[in-house]
PDB file of C-alpha atoms in Angstrom:
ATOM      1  CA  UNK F   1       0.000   0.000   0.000  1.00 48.00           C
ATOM      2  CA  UNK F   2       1.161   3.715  -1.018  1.00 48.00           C
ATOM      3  CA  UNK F   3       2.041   6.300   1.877  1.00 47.00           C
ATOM      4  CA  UNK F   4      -0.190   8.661   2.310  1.00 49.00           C
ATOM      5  CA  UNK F   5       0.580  12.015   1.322  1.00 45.00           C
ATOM      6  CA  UNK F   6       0.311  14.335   4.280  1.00 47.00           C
ATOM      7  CA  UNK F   7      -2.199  17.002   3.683  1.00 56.00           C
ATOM      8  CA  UNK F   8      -0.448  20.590   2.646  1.00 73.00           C
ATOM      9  CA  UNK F   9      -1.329  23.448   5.223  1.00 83.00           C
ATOM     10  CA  UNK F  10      -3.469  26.318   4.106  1.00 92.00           C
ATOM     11  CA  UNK F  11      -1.931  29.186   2.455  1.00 96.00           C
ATOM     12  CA  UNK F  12      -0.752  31.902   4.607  1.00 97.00           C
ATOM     13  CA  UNK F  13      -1.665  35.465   3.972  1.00 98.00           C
ATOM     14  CA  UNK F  14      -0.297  38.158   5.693  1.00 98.00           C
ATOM     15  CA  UNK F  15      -2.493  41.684   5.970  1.00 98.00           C
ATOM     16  CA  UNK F  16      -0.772  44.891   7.296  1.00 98.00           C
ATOM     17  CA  UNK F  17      -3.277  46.986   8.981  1.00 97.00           C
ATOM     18  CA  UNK F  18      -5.499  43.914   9.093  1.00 96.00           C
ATOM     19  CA  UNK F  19      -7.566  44.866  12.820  1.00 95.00           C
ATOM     20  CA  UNK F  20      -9.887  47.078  11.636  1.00 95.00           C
ATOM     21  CA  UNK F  21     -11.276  49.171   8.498  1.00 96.00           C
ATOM     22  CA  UNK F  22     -10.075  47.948   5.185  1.00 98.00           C
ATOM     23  CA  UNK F  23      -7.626  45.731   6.363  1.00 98.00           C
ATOM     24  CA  UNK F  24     -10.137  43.515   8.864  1.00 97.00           C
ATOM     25  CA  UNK F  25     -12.493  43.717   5.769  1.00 98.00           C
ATOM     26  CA  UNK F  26      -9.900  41.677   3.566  1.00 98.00           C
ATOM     27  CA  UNK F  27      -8.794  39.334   6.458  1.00 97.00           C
ATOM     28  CA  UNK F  28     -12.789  38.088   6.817  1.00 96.00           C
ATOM     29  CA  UNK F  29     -12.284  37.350   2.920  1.00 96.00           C
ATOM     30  CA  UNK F  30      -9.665  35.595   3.319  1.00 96.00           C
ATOM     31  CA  UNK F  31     -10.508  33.532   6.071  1.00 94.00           C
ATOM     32  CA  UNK F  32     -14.016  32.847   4.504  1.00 93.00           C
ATOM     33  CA  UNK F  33     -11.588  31.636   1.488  1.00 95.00           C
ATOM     34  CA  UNK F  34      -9.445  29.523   3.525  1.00 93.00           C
ATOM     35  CA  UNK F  35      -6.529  31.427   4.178  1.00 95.00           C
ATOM     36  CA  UNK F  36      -4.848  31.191   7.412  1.00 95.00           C
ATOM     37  CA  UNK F  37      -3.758  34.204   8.483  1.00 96.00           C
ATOM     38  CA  UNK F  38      -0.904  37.032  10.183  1.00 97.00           C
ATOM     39  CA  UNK F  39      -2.730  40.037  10.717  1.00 97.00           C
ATOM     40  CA  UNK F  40      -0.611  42.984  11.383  1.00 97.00           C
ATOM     41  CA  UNK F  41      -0.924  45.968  13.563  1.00 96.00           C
ATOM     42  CA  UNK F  42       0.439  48.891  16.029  1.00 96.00           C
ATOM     43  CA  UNK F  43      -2.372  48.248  19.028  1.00 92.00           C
ATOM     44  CA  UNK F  44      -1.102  45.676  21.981  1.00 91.00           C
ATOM     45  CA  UNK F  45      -1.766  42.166  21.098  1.00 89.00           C
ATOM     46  CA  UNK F  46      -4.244  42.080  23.519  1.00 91.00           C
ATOM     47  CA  UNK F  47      -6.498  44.941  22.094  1.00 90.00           C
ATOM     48  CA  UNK F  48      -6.685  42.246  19.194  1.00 92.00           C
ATOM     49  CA  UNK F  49      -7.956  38.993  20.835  1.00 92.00           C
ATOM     50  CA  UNK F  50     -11.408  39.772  19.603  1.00 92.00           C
ATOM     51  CA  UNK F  51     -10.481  40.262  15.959  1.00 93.00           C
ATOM     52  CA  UNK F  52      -8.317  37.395  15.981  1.00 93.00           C
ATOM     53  CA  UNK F  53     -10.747  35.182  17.537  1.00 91.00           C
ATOM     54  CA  UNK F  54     -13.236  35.985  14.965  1.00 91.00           C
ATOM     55  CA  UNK F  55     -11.395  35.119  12.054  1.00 92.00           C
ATOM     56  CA  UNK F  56     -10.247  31.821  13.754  1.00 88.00           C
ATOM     57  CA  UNK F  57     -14.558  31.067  14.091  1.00 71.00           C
ATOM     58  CA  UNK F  58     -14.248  31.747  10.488  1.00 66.00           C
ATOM     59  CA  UNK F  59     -12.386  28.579   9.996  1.00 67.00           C
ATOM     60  CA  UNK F  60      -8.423  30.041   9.424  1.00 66.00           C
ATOM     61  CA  UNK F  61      -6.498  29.733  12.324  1.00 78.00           C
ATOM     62  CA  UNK F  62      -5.158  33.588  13.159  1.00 93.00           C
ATOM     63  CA  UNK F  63      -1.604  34.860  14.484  1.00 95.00           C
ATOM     64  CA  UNK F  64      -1.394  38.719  15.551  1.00 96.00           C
ATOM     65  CA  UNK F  65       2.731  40.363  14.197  1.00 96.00           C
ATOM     66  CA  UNK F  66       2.712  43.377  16.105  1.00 96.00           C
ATOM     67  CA  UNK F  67       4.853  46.532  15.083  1.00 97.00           C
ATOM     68  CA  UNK F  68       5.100  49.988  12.611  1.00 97.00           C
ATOM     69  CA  UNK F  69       5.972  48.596   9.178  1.00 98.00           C
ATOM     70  CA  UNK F  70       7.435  52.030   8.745  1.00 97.00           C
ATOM     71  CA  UNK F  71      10.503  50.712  11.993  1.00 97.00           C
ATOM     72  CA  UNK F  72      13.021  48.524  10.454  1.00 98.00           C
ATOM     73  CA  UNK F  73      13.182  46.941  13.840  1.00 98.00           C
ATOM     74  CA  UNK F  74       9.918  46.153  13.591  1.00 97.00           C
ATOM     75  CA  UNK F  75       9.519  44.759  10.275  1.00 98.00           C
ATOM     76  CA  UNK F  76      12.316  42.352  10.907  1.00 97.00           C
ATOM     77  CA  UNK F  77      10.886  41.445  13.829  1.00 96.00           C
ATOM     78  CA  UNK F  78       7.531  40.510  11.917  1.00 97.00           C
ATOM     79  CA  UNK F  79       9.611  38.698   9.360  1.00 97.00           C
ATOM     80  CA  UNK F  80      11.140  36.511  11.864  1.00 96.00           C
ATOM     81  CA  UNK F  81       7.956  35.618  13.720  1.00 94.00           C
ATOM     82  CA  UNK F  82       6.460  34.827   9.922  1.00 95.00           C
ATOM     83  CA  UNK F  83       9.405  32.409   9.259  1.00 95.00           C
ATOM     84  CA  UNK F  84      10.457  30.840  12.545  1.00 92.00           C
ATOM     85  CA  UNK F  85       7.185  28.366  12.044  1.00 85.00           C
ATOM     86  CA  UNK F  86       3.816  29.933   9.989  1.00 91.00           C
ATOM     87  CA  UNK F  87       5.333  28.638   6.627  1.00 86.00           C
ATOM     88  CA  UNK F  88       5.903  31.077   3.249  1.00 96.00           C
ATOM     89  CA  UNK F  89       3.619  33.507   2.790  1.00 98.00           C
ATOM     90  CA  UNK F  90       1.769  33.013  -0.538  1.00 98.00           C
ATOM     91  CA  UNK F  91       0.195  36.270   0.114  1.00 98.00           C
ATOM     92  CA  UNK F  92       0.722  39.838   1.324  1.00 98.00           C
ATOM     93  CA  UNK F  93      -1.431  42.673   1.348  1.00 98.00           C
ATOM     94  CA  UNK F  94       0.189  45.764   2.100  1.00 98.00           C
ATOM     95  CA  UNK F  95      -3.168  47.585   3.764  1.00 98.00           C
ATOM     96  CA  UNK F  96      -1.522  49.533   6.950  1.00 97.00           C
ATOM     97  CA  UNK F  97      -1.519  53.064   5.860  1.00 96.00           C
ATOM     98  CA  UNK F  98      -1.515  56.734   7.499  1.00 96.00           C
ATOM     99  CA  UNK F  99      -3.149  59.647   6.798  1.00 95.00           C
ATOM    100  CA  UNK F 100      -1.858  63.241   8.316  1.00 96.00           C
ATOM    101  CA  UNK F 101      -2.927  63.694  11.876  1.00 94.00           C
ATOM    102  CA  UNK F 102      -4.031  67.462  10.868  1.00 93.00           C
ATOM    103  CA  UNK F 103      -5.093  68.178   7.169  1.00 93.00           C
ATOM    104  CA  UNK F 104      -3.251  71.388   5.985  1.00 96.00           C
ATOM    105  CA  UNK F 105      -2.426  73.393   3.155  1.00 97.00           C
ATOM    106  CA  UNK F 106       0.024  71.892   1.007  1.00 97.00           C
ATOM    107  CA  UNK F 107       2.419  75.253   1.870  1.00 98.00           C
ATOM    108  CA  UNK F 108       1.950  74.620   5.230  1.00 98.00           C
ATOM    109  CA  UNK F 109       2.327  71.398   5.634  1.00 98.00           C
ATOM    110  CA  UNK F 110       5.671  69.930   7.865  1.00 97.00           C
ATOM    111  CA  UNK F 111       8.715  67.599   7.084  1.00 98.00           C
ATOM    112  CA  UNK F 112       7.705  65.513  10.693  1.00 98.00           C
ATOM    113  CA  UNK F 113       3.995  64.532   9.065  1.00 98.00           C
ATOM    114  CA  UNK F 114       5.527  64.237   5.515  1.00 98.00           C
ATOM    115  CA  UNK F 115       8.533  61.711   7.264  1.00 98.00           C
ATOM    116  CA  UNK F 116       5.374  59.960   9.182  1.00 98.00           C
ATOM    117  CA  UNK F 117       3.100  59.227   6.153  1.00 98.00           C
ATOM    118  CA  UNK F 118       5.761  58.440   3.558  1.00 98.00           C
ATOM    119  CA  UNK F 119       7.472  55.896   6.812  1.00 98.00           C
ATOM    120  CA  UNK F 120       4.390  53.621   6.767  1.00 98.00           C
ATOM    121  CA  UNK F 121       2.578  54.109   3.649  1.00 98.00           C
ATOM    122  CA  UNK F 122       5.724  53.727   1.181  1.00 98.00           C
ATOM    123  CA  UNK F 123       8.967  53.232   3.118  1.00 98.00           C
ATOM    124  CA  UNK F 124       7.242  50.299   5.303  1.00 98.00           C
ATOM    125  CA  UNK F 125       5.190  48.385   2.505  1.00 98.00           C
ATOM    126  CA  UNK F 126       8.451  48.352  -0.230  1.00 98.00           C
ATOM    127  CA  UNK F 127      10.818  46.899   2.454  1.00 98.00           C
ATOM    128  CA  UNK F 128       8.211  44.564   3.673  1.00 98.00           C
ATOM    129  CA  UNK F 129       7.463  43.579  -0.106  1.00 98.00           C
ATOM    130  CA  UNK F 130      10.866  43.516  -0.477  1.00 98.00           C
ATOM    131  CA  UNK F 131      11.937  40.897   1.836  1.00 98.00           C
ATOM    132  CA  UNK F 132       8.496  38.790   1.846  1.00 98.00           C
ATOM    133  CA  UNK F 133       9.178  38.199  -2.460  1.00 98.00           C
ATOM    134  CA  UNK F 134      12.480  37.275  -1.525  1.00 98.00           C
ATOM    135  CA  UNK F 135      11.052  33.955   0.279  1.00 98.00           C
ATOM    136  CA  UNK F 136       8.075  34.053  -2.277  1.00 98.00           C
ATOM    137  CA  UNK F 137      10.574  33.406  -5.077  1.00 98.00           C
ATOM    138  CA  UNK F 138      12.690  31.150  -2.583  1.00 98.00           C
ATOM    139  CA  UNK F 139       9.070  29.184  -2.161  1.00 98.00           C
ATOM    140  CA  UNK F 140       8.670  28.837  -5.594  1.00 98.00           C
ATOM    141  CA  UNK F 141      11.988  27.332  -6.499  1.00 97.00           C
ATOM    142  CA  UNK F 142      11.630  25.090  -3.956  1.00 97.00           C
ATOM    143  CA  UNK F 143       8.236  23.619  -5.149  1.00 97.00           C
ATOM    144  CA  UNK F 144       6.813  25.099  -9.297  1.00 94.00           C
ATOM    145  CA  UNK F 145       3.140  24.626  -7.245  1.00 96.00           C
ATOM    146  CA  UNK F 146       3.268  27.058  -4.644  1.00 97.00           C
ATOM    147  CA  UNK F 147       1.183  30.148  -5.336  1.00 97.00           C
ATOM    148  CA  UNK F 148       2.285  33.855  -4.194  1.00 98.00           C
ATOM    149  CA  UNK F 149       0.671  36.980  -5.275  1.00 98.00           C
ATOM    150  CA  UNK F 150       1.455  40.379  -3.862  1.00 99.00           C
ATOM    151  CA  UNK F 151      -1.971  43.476  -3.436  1.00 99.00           C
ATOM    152  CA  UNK F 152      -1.379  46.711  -2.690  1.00 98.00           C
ATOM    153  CA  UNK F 153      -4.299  48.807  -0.662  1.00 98.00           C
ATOM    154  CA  UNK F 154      -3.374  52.396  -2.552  1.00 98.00           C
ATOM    155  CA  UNK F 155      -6.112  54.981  -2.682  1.00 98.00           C
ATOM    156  CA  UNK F 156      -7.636  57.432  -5.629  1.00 98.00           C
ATOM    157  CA  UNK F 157      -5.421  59.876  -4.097  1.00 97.00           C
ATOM    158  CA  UNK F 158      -2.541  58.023  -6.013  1.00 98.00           C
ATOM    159  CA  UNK F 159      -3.503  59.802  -9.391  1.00 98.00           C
ATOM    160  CA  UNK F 160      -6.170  62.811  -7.753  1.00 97.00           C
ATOM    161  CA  UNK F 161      -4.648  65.926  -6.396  1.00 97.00           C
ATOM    162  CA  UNK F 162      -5.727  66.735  -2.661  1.00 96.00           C
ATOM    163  CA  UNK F 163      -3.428  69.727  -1.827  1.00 97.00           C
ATOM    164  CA  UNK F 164      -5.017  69.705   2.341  1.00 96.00           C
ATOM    165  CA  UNK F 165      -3.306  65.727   2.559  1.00 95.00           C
ATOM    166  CA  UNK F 166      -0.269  66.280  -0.156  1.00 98.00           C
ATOM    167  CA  UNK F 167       1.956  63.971   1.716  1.00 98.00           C
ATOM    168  CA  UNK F 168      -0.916  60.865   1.537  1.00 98.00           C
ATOM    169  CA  UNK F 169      -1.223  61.875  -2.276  1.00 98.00           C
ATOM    170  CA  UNK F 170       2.396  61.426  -2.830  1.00 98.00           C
ATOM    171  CA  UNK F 171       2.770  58.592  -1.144  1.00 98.00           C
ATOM    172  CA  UNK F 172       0.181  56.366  -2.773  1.00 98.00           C
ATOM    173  CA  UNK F 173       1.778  57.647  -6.168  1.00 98.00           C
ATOM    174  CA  UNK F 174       5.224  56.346  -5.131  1.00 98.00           C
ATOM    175  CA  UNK F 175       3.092  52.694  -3.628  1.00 98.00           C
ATOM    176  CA  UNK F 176       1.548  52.894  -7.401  1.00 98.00           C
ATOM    177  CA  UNK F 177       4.806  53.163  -9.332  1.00 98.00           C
ATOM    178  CA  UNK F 178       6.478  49.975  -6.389  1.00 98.00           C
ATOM    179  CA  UNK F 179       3.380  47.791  -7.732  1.00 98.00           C
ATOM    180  CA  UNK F 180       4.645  48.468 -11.045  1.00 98.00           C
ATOM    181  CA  UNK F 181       8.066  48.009 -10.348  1.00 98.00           C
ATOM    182  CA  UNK F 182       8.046  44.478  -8.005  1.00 99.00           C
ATOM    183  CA  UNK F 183       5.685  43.281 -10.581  1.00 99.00           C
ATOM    184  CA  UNK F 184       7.877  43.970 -12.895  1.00 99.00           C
ATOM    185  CA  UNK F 185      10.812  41.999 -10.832  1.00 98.00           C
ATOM    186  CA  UNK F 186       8.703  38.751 -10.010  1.00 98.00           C
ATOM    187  CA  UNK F 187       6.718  38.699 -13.152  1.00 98.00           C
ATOM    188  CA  UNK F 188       9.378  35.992 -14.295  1.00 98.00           C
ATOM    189  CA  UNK F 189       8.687  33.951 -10.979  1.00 98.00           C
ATOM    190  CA  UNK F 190       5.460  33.605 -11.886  1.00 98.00           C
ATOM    191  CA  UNK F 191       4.696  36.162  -8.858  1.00 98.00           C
ATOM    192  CA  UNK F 192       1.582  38.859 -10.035  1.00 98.00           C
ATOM    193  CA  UNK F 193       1.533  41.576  -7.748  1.00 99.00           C
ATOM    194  CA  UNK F 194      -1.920  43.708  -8.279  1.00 98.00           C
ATOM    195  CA  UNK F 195      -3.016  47.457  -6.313  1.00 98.00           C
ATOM    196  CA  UNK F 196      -6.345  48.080  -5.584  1.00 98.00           C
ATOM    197  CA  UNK F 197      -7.484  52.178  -5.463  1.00 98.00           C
ATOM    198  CA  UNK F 198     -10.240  52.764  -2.829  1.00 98.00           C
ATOM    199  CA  UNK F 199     -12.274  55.703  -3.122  1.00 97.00           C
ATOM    200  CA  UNK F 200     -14.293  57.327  -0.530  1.00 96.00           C
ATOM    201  CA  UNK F 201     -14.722  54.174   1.453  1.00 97.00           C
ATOM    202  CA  UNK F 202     -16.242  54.140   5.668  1.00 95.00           C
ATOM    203  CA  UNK F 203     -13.466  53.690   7.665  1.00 93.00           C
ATOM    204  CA  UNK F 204     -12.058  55.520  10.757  1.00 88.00           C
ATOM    205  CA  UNK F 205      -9.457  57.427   8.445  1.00 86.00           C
ATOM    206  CA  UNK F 206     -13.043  58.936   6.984  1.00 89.00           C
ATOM    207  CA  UNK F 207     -15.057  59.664  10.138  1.00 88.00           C
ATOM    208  CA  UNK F 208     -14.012  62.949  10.374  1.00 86.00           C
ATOM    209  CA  UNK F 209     -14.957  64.107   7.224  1.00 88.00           C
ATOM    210  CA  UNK F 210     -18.109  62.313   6.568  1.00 94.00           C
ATOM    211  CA  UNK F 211     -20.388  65.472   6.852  1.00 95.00           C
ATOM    212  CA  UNK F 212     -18.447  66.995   4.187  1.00 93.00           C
ATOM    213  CA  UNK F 213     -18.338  63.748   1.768  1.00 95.00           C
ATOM    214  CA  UNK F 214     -21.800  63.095   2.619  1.00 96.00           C
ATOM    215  CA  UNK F 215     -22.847  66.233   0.647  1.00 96.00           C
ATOM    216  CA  UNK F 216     -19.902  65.770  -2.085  1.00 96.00           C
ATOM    217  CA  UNK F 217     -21.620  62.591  -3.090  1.00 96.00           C
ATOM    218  CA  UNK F 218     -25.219  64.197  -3.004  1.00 96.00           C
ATOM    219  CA  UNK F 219     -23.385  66.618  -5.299  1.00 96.00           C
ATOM    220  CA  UNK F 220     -22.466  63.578  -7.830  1.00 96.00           C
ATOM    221  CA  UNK F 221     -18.375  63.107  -6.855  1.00 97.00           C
ATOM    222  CA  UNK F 222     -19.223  59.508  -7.845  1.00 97.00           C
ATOM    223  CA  UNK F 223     -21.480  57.709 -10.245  1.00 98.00           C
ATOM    224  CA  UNK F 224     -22.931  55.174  -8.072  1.00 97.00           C
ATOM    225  CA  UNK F 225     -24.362  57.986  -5.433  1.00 95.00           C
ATOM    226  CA  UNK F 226     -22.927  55.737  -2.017  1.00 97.00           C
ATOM    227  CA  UNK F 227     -20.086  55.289   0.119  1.00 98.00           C
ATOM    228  CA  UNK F 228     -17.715  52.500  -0.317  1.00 98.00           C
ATOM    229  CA  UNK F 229     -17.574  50.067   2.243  1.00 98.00           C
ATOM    230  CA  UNK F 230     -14.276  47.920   3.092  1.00 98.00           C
ATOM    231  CA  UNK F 231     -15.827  44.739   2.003  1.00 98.00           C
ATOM    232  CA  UNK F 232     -16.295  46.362  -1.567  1.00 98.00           C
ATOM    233  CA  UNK F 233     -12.602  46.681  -1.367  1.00 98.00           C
ATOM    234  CA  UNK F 234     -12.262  42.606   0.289  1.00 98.00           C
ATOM    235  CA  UNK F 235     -14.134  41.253  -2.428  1.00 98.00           C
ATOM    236  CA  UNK F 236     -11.767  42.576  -5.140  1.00 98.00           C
ATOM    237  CA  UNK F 237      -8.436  41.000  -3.074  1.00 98.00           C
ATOM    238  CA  UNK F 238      -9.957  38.110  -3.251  1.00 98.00           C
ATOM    239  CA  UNK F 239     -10.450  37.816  -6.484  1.00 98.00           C
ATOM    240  CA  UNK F 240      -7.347  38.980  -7.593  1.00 98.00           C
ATOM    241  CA  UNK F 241      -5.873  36.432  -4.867  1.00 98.00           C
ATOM    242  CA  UNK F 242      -7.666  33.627  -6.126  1.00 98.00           C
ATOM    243  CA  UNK F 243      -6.855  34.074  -9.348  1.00 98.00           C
ATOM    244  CA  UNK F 244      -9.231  35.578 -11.147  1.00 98.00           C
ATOM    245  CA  UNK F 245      -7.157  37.886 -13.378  1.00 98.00           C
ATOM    246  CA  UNK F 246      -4.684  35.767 -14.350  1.00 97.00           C
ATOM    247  CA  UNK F 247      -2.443  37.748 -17.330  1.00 98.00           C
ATOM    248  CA  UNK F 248      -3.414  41.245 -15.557  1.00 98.00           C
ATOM    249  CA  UNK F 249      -0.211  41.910 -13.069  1.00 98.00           C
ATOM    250  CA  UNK F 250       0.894  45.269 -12.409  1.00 98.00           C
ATOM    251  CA  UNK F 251      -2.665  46.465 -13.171  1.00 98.00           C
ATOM    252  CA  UNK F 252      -4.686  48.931 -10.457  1.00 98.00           C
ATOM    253  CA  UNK F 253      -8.174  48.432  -9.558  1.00 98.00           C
ATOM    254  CA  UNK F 254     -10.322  51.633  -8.461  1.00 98.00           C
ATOM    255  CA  UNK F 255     -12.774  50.577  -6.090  1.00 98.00           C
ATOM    256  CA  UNK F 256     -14.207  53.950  -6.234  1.00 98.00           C
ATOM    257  CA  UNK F 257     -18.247  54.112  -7.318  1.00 98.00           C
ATOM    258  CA  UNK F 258     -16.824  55.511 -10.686  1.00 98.00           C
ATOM    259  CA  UNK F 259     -15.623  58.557  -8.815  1.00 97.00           C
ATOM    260  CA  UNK F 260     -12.170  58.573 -11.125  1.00 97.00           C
ATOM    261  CA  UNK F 261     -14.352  58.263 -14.371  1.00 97.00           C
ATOM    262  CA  UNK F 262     -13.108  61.783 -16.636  1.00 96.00           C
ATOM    263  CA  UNK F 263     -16.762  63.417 -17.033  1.00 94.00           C
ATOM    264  CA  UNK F 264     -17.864  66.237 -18.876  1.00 90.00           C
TER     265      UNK F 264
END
């Protein structure tokens, strides 16, 4: 009689920002989509026990890395949690992000919240990306059947000027042009690496200004007249994660209610 082959562990995704918003959207997807799953944040880990015990109900077992992508320290210390026994990870999702604490005028705005934003929302998800394809393409050496895909969480502010939040703008752009360039890099490992846009989606980033986008999108700043929610934004990683857009790498996904259509 033939040995059995010993069953292969889930896939292991690993979402930046993952506790809340956007980020805890896309780690429900994932573990309704049998991911297991590191879900990365700033809070203590035991601010998190709730989130993480949810997505375990959801059938993926759930480990908390906590740290600021945008600390080197940090990140490494991530990395070595990821590889001292969770496995590869087949996928990341670079979702942490920043916005300014105060929204100013672009001539008034200062190097420490420019050096803040541009930390976590560039500096933190290249390195991370950096290092994670690294084992990704190590991974795929090793065995022609493992799967990796990279998604990055960028935002219509990538391509739409906002001069109050210039620093947020110019760091998505940069994020944009890294998709572009590690898909570039890992496109002959077989490694797609996708960005998805969000527009004006309900998250705490939002709450502050939701008077004043309530009555922007009564004015029409999107075709489909509603807020995005982050599970418009979850559905899209995981298609893209699952493979639906196969020969599309390096492409970018607005999730935005049409809100970056050109219009007359």
């Amino acid at each position: 009689m033939a040995p059995s082959t010993p069953p292969q562990s889930p896939p292991l995704a690993l979402v930046t920002g993952g506790t809340r918003g956007i980020g805890l959207a896309i780690a429900r997807r994932l573990a309704a989509d049998g991911y297991r799953l590191a879900i990365n944040g700033v809070r203590e880990k035991a601010s998190a026990a709730d989130v993480l015990q949810e997505l375990s109900w959801e059938g993926a077992p759930a480990v908390y890395c906590q740290g600021d992508i945008g600390c080197s320290a940090a990140r490494q210390s991530i990395l070595q949690e990821l590889r001292s026994g969770l496995g590869p990870v087949s996928l990341l999702v670079n979702n942490a992000g920043v916005a300014p604490e105060r929204r100013v005028d672009l001539l008034e705005m200062e190097e420490n919240s420019f050096d803040r934003v541009l930390s976590v929302n560039l500096k933190g998800a290249f390195f991370l990306t950096q290092q994670i394809a690294r084992d990704m393409i190590t991974a795929v050496q090793g065995d022609p059947a493992f799967r990796a895909c990279i998604i990055n969480v960028s935002s219509v502010s990538a391509t739409m000027a906002s001069i109050a939040r210039g620093e947020y703008c110019m760091s998505k752009a940069a994020l944009s042009m890294a998709t572009l360039l590690f898909a570039t890099r890992l496109a002959p490992h077989g490694i797609p690496v996708y960005e998805i846009r969000p527009g004006i989606t309900r998250t705490d980033m939002t709450a502050g200004v939701t008077e004043r986008y309530d009555r922007l999108l009564q004015e029409g700043l999107c075709l489909q007249a509603r807020w995005g929610e982050p599970d418009d934004c979850a559905k899209a990683v995981s298609a893209l994660a699952r493979g639906d857009f196969p020969y599309s790498t390096g492409q970018a996904i607005c999730i935005d209610g049409g809100m970056t259509v050109p219009r007359l």
